[in-house]
Amino acid sequence: MSLQAKLDQVLRRHEELAARLADPAIAGSGDYVRLSREFAGLDELAQAVRRQREAARELAEARVMAGDPAADAEMRALAEEECRSLEAECQALDRSVRVMLLPRDEADDRSAILEIRAGTGGEEAALFAADLFRMYQRYAQEAGWRVSLLQATESDLGGFREVVAEIEGAGVYGRLKFESGVHRVQRVPETEAQGRIHTSAATVAILPEAEEVDIAIDPADLKIDVFRASGAGGQHVNTTDSAVRITHLPTGIVVVQQDERSQHKNRAKALKILRARLFEQARDAAAEARAAERRGLVGSGDRSERIRTYNFPQNRVTDHRIGLTLYKLDKVVAGEALGELIEALVTEDQAARLAALDETGA
């Protein structure tokens, strides 16, 4: 089906839904709710298509006026100016409509689980992991999302060997999903006495949060161990079996949770993390069929892929997937300018998928 035929189909369905929703006979019925959702999902695209076609008609009229030898010079100049404005609007509308037609990842609207683990670099890697966590925490707060710590293992100097958090809000996964991978830092560590620059790394994973309806976990597939928590936490650490270790036997995935005093709360948090990991594993398996397509996109989400370097001496951050360098590292790690990187990644992904759409003629 051609692009214009698809758009005609969208407009017809939008008009049909509007007419059905205006019928008092279906008000308050289950059909009304279902049709309302479909209408809302099409409304932005339908409005954009109508404006796109209106702008194209206006542009054609302005071009006729601009080329009319009978019109005076002032009228032709005004028409030429209007042509330039309408051409720019038509180009923007064309891209916007095509982006809205791209298949959407249904997980984009979900909340997400953020996992950060220190990699090579010892204590410095753990400190860098803590810096990354604070960066995402500040970015999330600016976006109006809620961050809840699920699990953390601190290092001797106050960094994180591992930290897991839930980020709740609309569209969290869609904005953060390209952050998965290896993040590398170049700076003089706090542990370096001679001022030498070291390179360390941390691994970030962004997992779409899964509901029970997405992943059904058979209790028979779980091995659950309880034990006494270790580390800070007060007297209960030595007296209460509050820590929980859940092993998913079919996959071998292990989740340990000991941050809460309650065994029940630790179990609930561990299951939330396990469910997210199993959901992502299932999504990865399904994506194997689209491996060729994924290679053309901005990133595969592979946690072993080095995606970004943070160079503190030069106040520089470089995203290697799209070749973007910003000399405002201080603002990026403060969460203020992280959005510039994320927006560039989303835009590049859209451009790659539009190019793939053009190649297939879809």
mmCIF file of C-alpha atoms in Angstrom:
data_model
loop_
_atom_site.group_PDB
_atom_site.id
_atom_site.type_symbol
_atom_site.label_atom_id
_atom_site.label_comp_id
_atom_site.label_asym_id
_atom_site.label_seq_id
_atom_site.Cartn_x
_atom_site.Cartn_y
_atom_site.Cartn_z
ATOM 1 C CA MET A 1 0.000 0.000 0.000
ATOM 2 C CA SER A 2 1.341 3.445 -0.946
ATOM 3 C CA LEU A 3 1.886 6.171 1.643
ATOM 4 C CA GLN A 4 -1.019 8.252 0.340
ATOM 5 C CA ALA A 5 -3.333 5.233 0.417
ATOM 6 C CA LYS A 6 -2.362 4.620 4.057
ATOM 7 C CA LEU A 7 -3.108 8.244 4.901
ATOM 8 C CA ASP A 8 -6.461 8.095 3.114
ATOM 9 C CA GLN A 9 -7.272 5.025 5.194
ATOM 10 C CA VAL A 10 -6.331 6.857 8.407
ATOM 11 C CA LEU A 11 -8.606 9.800 7.571
ATOM 12 C CA ARG A 12 -11.544 7.564 6.675
ATOM 13 C CA ARG A 13 -11.201 5.607 9.908
ATOM 14 C CA HIS A 14 -10.847 8.808 11.947
ATOM 15 C CA GLU A 15 -14.036 10.232 10.444
ATOM 16 C CA GLU A 16 -15.867 6.935 10.957
ATOM 17 C CA LEU A 17 -14.849 6.823 14.616
ATOM 18 C CA ALA A 18 -15.887 10.443 15.169
ATOM 19 C CA ALA A 19 -19.335 9.676 13.769
ATOM 20 C CA ARG A 20 -19.781 6.542 15.878
ATOM 21 C CA LEU A 21 -18.657 8.289 19.062
ATOM 22 C CA ALA A 22 -21.224 11.037 18.421
ATOM 23 C CA ASP A 23 -24.004 8.422 18.453
ATOM 24 C CA PRO A 24 -25.790 8.624 21.868
ATOM 25 C CA ALA A 25 -26.681 4.932 21.575
ATOM 26 C CA ILE A 26 -23.135 3.778 22.384
ATOM 27 C CA ALA A 27 -22.421 6.280 25.180
ATOM 28 C CA GLY A 28 -21.380 4.489 28.358
ATOM 29 C CA SER A 29 -20.940 1.123 26.626
ATOM 30 C CA GLY A 30 -17.813 -0.984 26.392
ATOM 31 C CA ASP A 31 -17.656 -0.135 22.695
ATOM 32 C CA TYR A 32 -17.467 3.560 23.573
ATOM 33 C CA VAL A 33 -14.333 3.066 25.663
ATOM 34 C CA ARG A 34 -12.674 0.920 22.994
ATOM 35 C CA LEU A 35 -13.552 3.318 20.162
ATOM 36 C CA SER A 36 -12.475 6.334 22.206
ATOM 37 C CA ARG A 37 -9.018 4.826 22.675
ATOM 38 C CA GLU A 38 -8.703 4.087 18.969
ATOM 39 C CA PHE A 39 -9.865 7.622 18.120
ATOM 40 C CA ALA A 40 -7.352 9.157 20.527
ATOM 41 C CA GLY A 41 -4.589 7.044 18.989
ATOM 42 C CA LEU A 42 -5.403 8.306 15.486
ATOM 43 C CA ASP A 43 -6.320 11.908 16.289
ATOM 44 C CA GLU A 44 -2.839 13.488 16.219
ATOM 45 C CA LEU A 45 -1.942 11.750 12.953
ATOM 46 C CA ALA A 46 -5.267 12.620 11.304
ATOM 47 C CA GLN A 47 -4.955 16.294 12.257
ATOM 48 C CA ALA A 48 -1.388 16.373 10.912
ATOM 49 C CA VAL A 49 -2.458 14.761 7.615
ATOM 50 C CA ARG A 50 -5.269 17.288 7.150
ATOM 51 C CA ARG A 51 -2.916 20.197 7.814
ATOM 52 C CA GLN A 52 -0.319 18.622 5.509
ATOM 53 C CA ARG A 53 -2.800 18.498 2.641
ATOM 54 C CA GLU A 54 -4.139 21.972 3.360
ATOM 55 C CA ALA A 55 -0.580 23.363 3.372
ATOM 56 C CA ALA A 56 0.138 21.599 0.063
ATOM 57 C CA ARG A 57 -2.940 23.267 -1.513
ATOM 58 C CA GLU A 58 -1.922 26.662 -0.130
ATOM 59 C CA LEU A 59 1.591 26.174 -1.506
ATOM 60 C CA ALA A 60 0.264 25.338 -4.976
ATOM 61 C CA GLU A 61 -1.875 28.513 -4.939
ATOM 62 C CA ALA A 62 1.043 30.642 -3.730
ATOM 63 C CA ARG A 63 3.263 29.287 -6.524
ATOM 64 C CA VAL A 64 0.621 30.226 -9.112
ATOM 65 C CA MET A 65 0.492 33.753 -7.669
ATOM 66 C CA ALA A 66 4.291 34.042 -7.550
ATOM 67 C CA GLY A 67 4.552 33.058 -11.221
ATOM 68 C CA ASP A 68 1.666 35.199 -12.476
ATOM 69 C CA PRO A 69 3.107 37.813 -14.880
ATOM 70 C CA ALA A 70 -0.068 39.856 -14.565
ATOM 71 C CA ALA A 71 0.425 40.386 -10.815
ATOM 72 C CA ASP A 72 2.362 43.428 -9.633
ATOM 73 C CA ALA A 73 5.885 43.069 -8.197
ATOM 74 C CA GLU A 74 4.784 43.536 -4.576
ATOM 75 C CA MET A 75 2.152 40.784 -4.809
ATOM 76 C CA ARG A 76 4.650 38.394 -6.426
ATOM 77 C CA ALA A 77 7.205 39.139 -3.690
ATOM 78 C CA LEU A 78 4.640 38.411 -0.986
ATOM 79 C CA ALA A 79 3.666 35.176 -2.746
ATOM 80 C CA GLU A 80 7.330 34.113 -3.000
ATOM 81 C CA GLU A 81 7.797 34.727 0.709
ATOM 82 C CA GLU A 82 4.679 32.687 1.454
ATOM 83 C CA CYS A 83 6.032 29.905 -0.769
ATOM 84 C CA ARG A 84 9.230 29.688 1.262
ATOM 85 C CA SER A 85 7.285 29.546 4.516
ATOM 86 C CA LEU A 86 4.851 26.908 3.218
ATOM 87 C CA GLU A 87 7.644 24.789 1.727
ATOM 88 C CA ALA A 88 9.328 24.621 5.126
ATOM 89 C CA GLU A 89 6.025 23.773 6.807
ATOM 90 C CA CYS A 90 5.258 21.054 4.254
ATOM 91 C CA GLN A 91 8.670 19.441 4.761
ATOM 92 C CA ALA A 92 8.209 19.458 8.539
ATOM 93 C CA LEU A 93 4.681 18.037 8.240
ATOM 94 C CA ASP A 94 5.811 15.333 5.818
ATOM 95 C CA ARG A 95 8.473 14.128 8.258
ATOM 96 C CA SER A 96 6.120 14.371 11.231
ATOM 97 C CA VAL A 97 3.454 12.286 9.471
ATOM 98 C CA ARG A 98 5.982 9.667 8.372
ATOM 99 C CA VAL A 99 7.399 9.385 11.909
ATOM 100 C CA MET A 100 3.897 8.917 13.325
ATOM 101 C CA LEU A 101 3.351 6.077 10.847
ATOM 102 C CA LEU A 102 6.435 4.181 12.042
ATOM 103 C CA PRO A 103 5.681 1.023 14.036
ATOM 104 C CA ARG A 104 5.943 1.814 17.734
ATOM 105 C CA ASP A 105 7.535 -0.323 20.384
ATOM 106 C CA GLU A 106 4.649 -0.985 22.741
ATOM 107 C CA ALA A 107 7.129 -0.879 25.638
ATOM 108 C CA ASP A 108 8.041 2.775 24.936
ATOM 109 C CA ASP A 109 5.206 4.070 27.122
ATOM 110 C CA ARG A 110 6.207 1.957 30.117
ATOM 111 C CA SER A 111 8.153 2.706 33.243
ATOM 112 C CA ALA A 112 11.628 1.165 33.377
ATOM 113 C CA ILE A 113 14.125 -0.637 35.571
ATOM 114 C CA LEU A 114 17.566 0.993 35.595
ATOM 115 C CA GLU A 115 20.550 -1.240 36.366
ATOM 116 C CA ILE A 116 24.100 0.126 36.683
ATOM 117 C CA ARG A 117 27.125 -2.037 37.454
ATOM 118 C CA ALA A 118 30.738 -0.986 37.942
ATOM 119 C CA GLY A 119 33.050 -2.469 35.329
ATOM 120 C CA THR A 120 36.802 -2.242 34.882
ATOM 121 C CA GLY A 121 38.516 0.271 37.138
ATOM 122 C CA GLY A 122 37.963 -0.879 40.712
ATOM 123 C CA GLU A 123 36.895 1.862 43.132
ATOM 124 C CA GLU A 124 36.944 4.485 40.383
ATOM 125 C CA ALA A 125 34.455 2.438 38.338
ATOM 126 C CA ALA A 126 32.175 2.220 41.376
ATOM 127 C CA LEU A 127 32.378 6.005 41.881
ATOM 128 C CA PHE A 128 31.569 6.503 38.194
ATOM 129 C CA ALA A 129 28.575 4.157 38.535
ATOM 130 C CA ALA A 130 27.326 6.389 41.361
ATOM 131 C CA ASP A 131 27.808 9.469 39.137
ATOM 132 C CA LEU A 132 25.741 7.841 36.382
ATOM 133 C CA PHE A 133 22.992 6.942 38.834
ATOM 134 C CA ARG A 134 22.780 10.544 40.065
ATOM 135 C CA MET A 135 22.739 11.764 36.435
ATOM 136 C CA TYR A 136 19.715 9.619 35.596
ATOM 137 C CA GLN A 137 18.096 10.483 38.917
ATOM 138 C CA ARG A 138 18.321 14.235 38.197
ATOM 139 C CA TYR A 139 17.155 13.795 34.607
ATOM 140 C CA ALA A 140 14.172 11.782 35.842
ATOM 141 C CA GLN A 141 13.279 14.406 38.421
ATOM 142 C CA GLU A 142 13.367 17.130 35.751
ATOM 143 C CA ALA A 143 11.043 14.989 33.611
ATOM 144 C CA GLY A 144 8.605 14.566 36.493
ATOM 145 C CA TRP A 145 9.310 10.853 36.909
ATOM 146 C CA ARG A 146 9.660 9.055 40.234
ATOM 147 C CA VAL A 147 12.837 7.144 41.100
ATOM 148 C CA SER A 148 12.726 4.342 43.690
ATOM 149 C CA LEU A 149 15.864 2.522 44.757
ATOM 150 C CA LEU A 150 15.412 -1.247 44.556
ATOM 151 C CA GLN A 151 18.876 -2.564 45.252
ATOM 152 C CA ALA A 152 22.345 -1.138 45.930
ATOM 153 C CA THR A 153 25.778 -2.514 46.799
ATOM 154 C CA GLU A 154 28.114 0.254 47.894
ATOM 155 C CA SER A 155 31.889 0.354 47.572
ATOM 156 C CA ASP A 156 34.313 1.395 50.311
ATOM 157 C CA LEU A 157 34.512 4.983 49.028
ATOM 158 C CA GLY A 158 30.764 5.490 48.633
ATOM 159 C CA GLY A 159 30.362 4.433 45.018
ATOM 160 C CA PHE A 160 28.111 1.680 43.710
ATOM 161 C CA ARG A 161 29.332 -1.731 42.657
ATOM 162 C CA GLU A 162 25.733 -2.316 41.592
ATOM 163 C CA VAL A 163 22.589 -0.211 41.810
ATOM 164 C CA VAL A 164 19.078 -1.022 40.584
ATOM 165 C CA ALA A 165 16.197 1.454 40.563
ATOM 166 C CA GLU A 166 12.672 1.740 39.270
ATOM 167 C CA ILE A 167 11.857 4.862 37.231
ATOM 168 C CA GLU A 168 8.104 5.388 37.050
ATOM 169 C CA GLY A 169 6.385 7.682 34.585
ATOM 170 C CA ALA A 170 4.872 7.919 31.127
ATOM 171 C CA GLY A 171 7.305 7.139 28.319
ATOM 172 C CA VAL A 172 10.330 6.397 30.523
ATOM 173 C CA TYR A 173 11.518 3.381 28.556
ATOM 174 C CA GLY A 174 11.065 5.117 25.200
ATOM 175 C CA ARG A 175 13.337 7.965 26.305
ATOM 176 C CA LEU A 176 15.986 5.964 28.114
ATOM 177 C CA LYS A 177 16.224 2.720 26.129
ATOM 178 C CA PHE A 178 19.251 3.870 24.122
ATOM 179 C CA GLU A 179 21.253 4.323 27.341
ATOM 180 C CA SER A 180 21.928 0.564 27.575
ATOM 181 C CA GLY A 181 25.577 -0.296 27.042
ATOM 182 C CA VAL A 182 29.078 0.386 28.339
ATOM 183 C CA HIS A 183 29.785 3.941 29.525
ATOM 184 C CA ARG A 184 33.475 4.845 29.733
ATOM 185 C CA VAL A 185 35.032 7.591 31.870
ATOM 186 C CA GLN A 186 38.415 9.276 31.535
ATOM 187 C CA ARG A 187 39.496 11.359 34.514
ATOM 188 C CA VAL A 188 41.904 11.618 37.449
ATOM 189 C CA PRO A 189 40.453 9.287 40.112
ATOM 190 C CA GLU A 190 40.106 10.308 43.732
ATOM 191 C CA THR A 191 42.368 7.352 44.489
ATOM 192 C CA GLU A 192 45.162 8.644 42.189
ATOM 193 C CA ALA A 193 47.903 10.483 44.085
ATOM 194 C CA GLN A 194 50.026 11.491 41.068
ATOM 195 C CA GLY A 195 47.328 13.153 38.980
ATOM 196 C CA ARG A 196 47.292 10.586 36.171
ATOM 197 C CA ILE A 197 44.203 10.147 34.018
ATOM 198 C CA HIS A 198 42.628 6.694 34.276
ATOM 199 C CA THR A 199 39.990 5.001 32.144
ATOM 200 C CA SER A 200 37.174 3.122 33.875
ATOM 201 C CA ALA A 201 33.787 1.833 32.835
ATOM 202 C CA ALA A 202 30.299 1.026 34.045
ATOM 203 C CA THR A 203 27.515 -0.926 32.386
ATOM 204 C CA VAL A 204 23.982 0.482 32.116
ATOM 205 C CA ALA A 205 20.887 -1.572 31.332
ATOM 206 C CA ILE A 206 17.413 -0.114 30.797
ATOM 207 C CA LEU A 207 14.651 -2.711 31.035
ATOM 208 C CA PRO A 208 10.959 -2.049 30.337
ATOM 209 C CA GLU A 209 8.956 -2.717 33.469
ATOM 210 C CA ALA A 210 6.847 -5.857 33.126
ATOM 211 C CA GLU A 211 3.462 -6.567 34.630
ATOM 212 C CA GLU A 212 2.298 -9.965 35.813
ATOM 213 C CA VAL A 213 0.156 -10.254 32.695
ATOM 214 C CA ASP A 214 3.293 -9.856 30.543
ATOM 215 C CA ILE A 215 5.373 -12.512 32.268
ATOM 216 C CA ALA A 216 3.723 -15.404 34.056
ATOM 217 C CA ILE A 217 6.226 -16.878 36.519
ATOM 218 C CA ASP A 218 5.537 -20.418 37.652
ATOM 219 C CA PRO A 219 6.314 -20.656 41.393
ATOM 220 C CA ALA A 220 7.697 -24.126 40.716
ATOM 221 C CA ASP A 221 10.423 -22.495 38.595
ATOM 222 C CA LEU A 222 11.697 -20.443 41.540
ATOM 223 C CA LYS A 223 14.244 -21.375 44.187
ATOM 224 C CA ILE A 224 13.886 -18.887 47.044
ATOM 225 C CA ASP A 225 16.499 -18.630 49.797
ATOM 226 C CA VAL A 226 16.290 -16.335 52.812
ATOM 227 C CA PHE A 227 19.266 -15.265 54.895
ATOM 228 C CA ARG A 228 20.489 -12.520 57.173
ATOM 229 C CA ALA A 229 21.317 -9.278 55.446
ATOM 230 C CA SER A 230 24.885 -7.999 55.523
ATOM 231 C CA GLY A 231 26.200 -4.457 55.752
ATOM 232 C CA ALA A 232 24.633 -1.349 57.230
ATOM 233 C CA GLY A 233 21.143 -1.561 58.613
ATOM 234 C CA GLY A 234 21.217 -1.777 62.387
ATOM 235 C CA GLN A 235 20.628 -4.554 64.850
ATOM 236 C CA HIS A 236 18.088 -6.368 62.668
ATOM 237 C CA VAL A 237 20.887 -7.303 60.253
ATOM 238 C CA ASN A 238 22.204 -9.906 62.649
ATOM 239 C CA THR A 239 18.877 -11.135 64.007
ATOM 240 C CA THR A 240 16.412 -11.299 61.108
ATOM 241 C CA ASP A 241 16.390 -13.497 57.987
ATOM 242 C CA SER A 242 15.097 -10.616 55.850
ATOM 243 C CA ALA A 243 17.320 -10.934 52.766
ATOM 244 C CA VAL A 244 15.975 -12.865 49.800
ATOM 245 C CA ARG A 245 17.708 -14.651 46.921
ATOM 246 C CA ILE A 246 15.481 -15.769 44.050
ATOM 247 C CA THR A 247 16.839 -18.097 41.390
ATOM 248 C CA HIS A 248 14.798 -18.627 38.227
ATOM 249 C CA LEU A 249 15.678 -22.238 37.461
ATOM 250 C CA PRO A 250 14.841 -22.339 33.697
ATOM 251 C CA THR A 251 17.102 -19.356 32.897
ATOM 252 C CA GLY A 252 19.548 -19.303 35.795
ATOM 253 C CA ILE A 253 18.781 -15.629 36.513
ATOM 254 C CA VAL A 254 19.521 -14.768 40.152
ATOM 255 C CA VAL A 255 18.201 -11.713 42.004
ATOM 256 C CA VAL A 256 19.309 -10.850 45.530
ATOM 257 C CA GLN A 257 17.418 -8.254 47.571
ATOM 258 C CA GLN A 258 18.309 -7.204 51.114
ATOM 259 C CA ASP A 259 17.740 -3.454 51.327
ATOM 260 C CA GLU A 260 14.404 -3.669 53.160
ATOM 261 C CA ARG A 261 13.925 -4.872 56.747
ATOM 262 C CA SER A 262 10.893 -6.856 55.674
ATOM 263 C CA GLN A 263 11.389 -10.208 53.948
ATOM 264 C CA HIS A 264 8.042 -9.654 52.215
ATOM 265 C CA LYS A 265 9.181 -6.310 50.742
ATOM 266 C CA ASN A 266 12.522 -7.748 49.653
ATOM 267 C CA ARG A 267 10.727 -10.617 47.935
ATOM 268 C CA ALA A 268 8.369 -8.220 46.115
ATOM 269 C CA LYS A 269 11.271 -6.075 44.893
ATOM 270 C CA ALA A 270 13.248 -9.115 43.774
ATOM 271 C CA LEU A 271 10.277 -10.425 41.799
ATOM 272 C CA LYS A 272 9.842 -7.026 40.119
ATOM 273 C CA ILE A 273 13.485 -7.088 38.978
ATOM 274 C CA LEU A 274 13.240 -10.730 37.877
ATOM 275 C CA ARG A 275 10.072 -10.043 35.901
ATOM 276 C CA ALA A 276 11.743 -7.132 34.083
ATOM 277 C CA ARG A 277 14.785 -9.248 33.207
ATOM 278 C CA LEU A 278 12.638 -12.094 31.908
ATOM 279 C CA PHE A 279 10.517 -9.663 29.886
ATOM 280 C CA GLU A 280 13.618 -8.148 28.296
ATOM 281 C CA GLN A 281 14.995 -11.624 27.583
ATOM 282 C CA ALA A 282 11.757 -12.532 25.805
ATOM 283 C CA ARG A 283 11.876 -9.279 23.813
ATOM 284 C CA ASP A 284 15.489 -9.929 22.818
ATOM 285 C CA ALA A 285 14.596 -13.417 21.605
ATOM 286 C CA ALA A 286 11.739 -12.027 19.497
ATOM 287 C CA ALA A 287 14.069 -9.354 18.088
ATOM 288 C CA GLU A 288 16.443 -11.955 16.634
ATOM 289 C CA ALA A 289 14.075 -12.189 13.691
ATOM 290 C CA ARG A 290 14.675 -8.477 13.096
ATOM 291 C CA ALA A 291 18.461 -8.628 13.540
ATOM 292 C CA ALA A 292 19.197 -7.167 10.125
ATOM 293 C CA GLU A 293 16.892 -4.221 10.811
ATOM 294 C CA ARG A 294 18.320 -3.658 14.293
ATOM 295 C CA ARG A 295 21.850 -3.359 12.881
ATOM 296 C CA GLY A 296 20.707 -0.337 10.919
ATOM 297 C CA LEU A 297 19.317 1.413 13.970
ATOM 298 C CA VAL A 298 21.107 3.578 16.500
ATOM 299 C CA GLY A 299 21.947 0.715 18.861
ATOM 300 C CA SER A 300 21.006 -2.824 19.625
ATOM 301 C CA GLY A 301 20.778 -2.349 23.378
ATOM 302 C CA ASP A 302 23.628 -4.828 23.775
ATOM 303 C CA ARG A 303 25.091 -4.215 27.220
ATOM 304 C CA SER A 304 28.593 -5.085 25.979
ATOM 305 C CA GLU A 305 28.550 -2.336 23.351
ATOM 306 C CA ARG A 306 30.666 0.721 24.251
ATOM 307 C CA ILE A 307 28.323 3.600 23.603
ATOM 308 C CA ARG A 308 29.685 6.728 25.289
ATOM 309 C CA THR A 309 32.872 8.283 26.679
ATOM 310 C CA TYR A 310 32.921 10.933 29.412
ATOM 311 C CA ASN A 311 36.225 12.864 29.314
ATOM 312 C CA PHE A 312 36.425 15.073 32.406
ATOM 313 C CA PRO A 313 39.722 16.929 31.686
ATOM 314 C CA GLN A 314 38.261 18.257 28.413
ATOM 315 C CA ASN A 315 34.672 18.581 29.713
ATOM 316 C CA ARG A 316 33.725 16.412 26.742
ATOM 317 C CA VAL A 317 31.155 13.657 26.243
ATOM 318 C CA THR A 318 31.005 11.641 23.013
ATOM 319 C CA ASP A 319 28.310 9.230 21.925
ATOM 320 C CA HIS A 320 30.104 6.823 19.602
ATOM 321 C CA ARG A 321 26.983 5.474 17.888
ATOM 322 C CA ILE A 322 26.019 8.772 16.275
ATOM 323 C CA GLY A 323 29.374 10.575 16.461
ATOM 324 C CA LEU A 324 27.978 13.380 18.624
ATOM 325 C CA THR A 325 30.357 15.294 20.912
ATOM 326 C CA LEU A 326 29.250 17.905 23.445
ATOM 327 C CA TYR A 327 31.689 20.077 25.369
ATOM 328 C CA LYS A 328 29.400 20.388 28.352
ATOM 329 C CA LEU A 329 30.129 17.234 30.325
ATOM 330 C CA ASP A 330 29.482 19.037 33.602
ATOM 331 C CA LYS A 331 25.909 19.785 32.510
ATOM 332 C CA VAL A 332 25.371 16.281 31.134
ATOM 333 C CA VAL A 333 26.353 14.523 34.378
ATOM 334 C CA ALA A 334 24.239 17.058 36.273
ATOM 335 C CA GLY A 335 21.261 15.807 34.250
ATOM 336 C CA GLU A 336 20.693 19.222 32.642
ATOM 337 C CA ALA A 337 22.064 18.451 29.147
ATOM 338 C CA LEU A 338 21.488 14.697 29.065
ATOM 339 C CA GLY A 339 18.287 15.424 27.157
ATOM 340 C CA GLU A 340 20.338 16.739 24.215
ATOM 341 C CA LEU A 341 22.029 13.353 23.838
ATOM 342 C CA ILE A 342 18.779 11.463 24.274
ATOM 343 C CA GLU A 343 16.935 13.640 21.745
ATOM 344 C CA ALA A 344 19.746 13.183 19.197
ATOM 345 C CA LEU A 345 19.596 9.400 19.654
ATOM 346 C CA VAL A 346 15.809 9.310 19.243
ATOM 347 C CA THR A 347 16.038 11.486 16.106
ATOM 348 C CA GLU A 348 18.786 9.309 14.604
ATOM 349 C CA ASP A 349 16.752 6.177 15.305
ATOM 350 C CA GLN A 350 13.722 7.695 13.593
ATOM 351 C CA ALA A 351 15.841 8.693 10.568
ATOM 352 C CA ALA A 352 17.272 5.177 10.266
ATOM 353 C CA ARG A 353 13.839 3.590 10.472
ATOM 354 C CA LEU A 354 12.416 6.046 7.903
ATOM 355 C CA ALA A 355 15.286 5.172 5.544
ATOM 356 C CA ALA A 356 14.562 1.459 6.044
ATOM 357 C CA LEU A 357 10.881 2.149 5.334
ATOM 358 C CA ASP A 358 11.810 3.908 2.085
ATOM 359 C CA GLU A 359 14.044 1.012 1.009
ATOM 360 C CA THR A 360 11.260 -1.520 1.485
ATOM 361 C CA GLY A 361 8.742 0.746 -0.232
ATOM 362 C CA ALA A 362 6.325 0.294 2.666
#
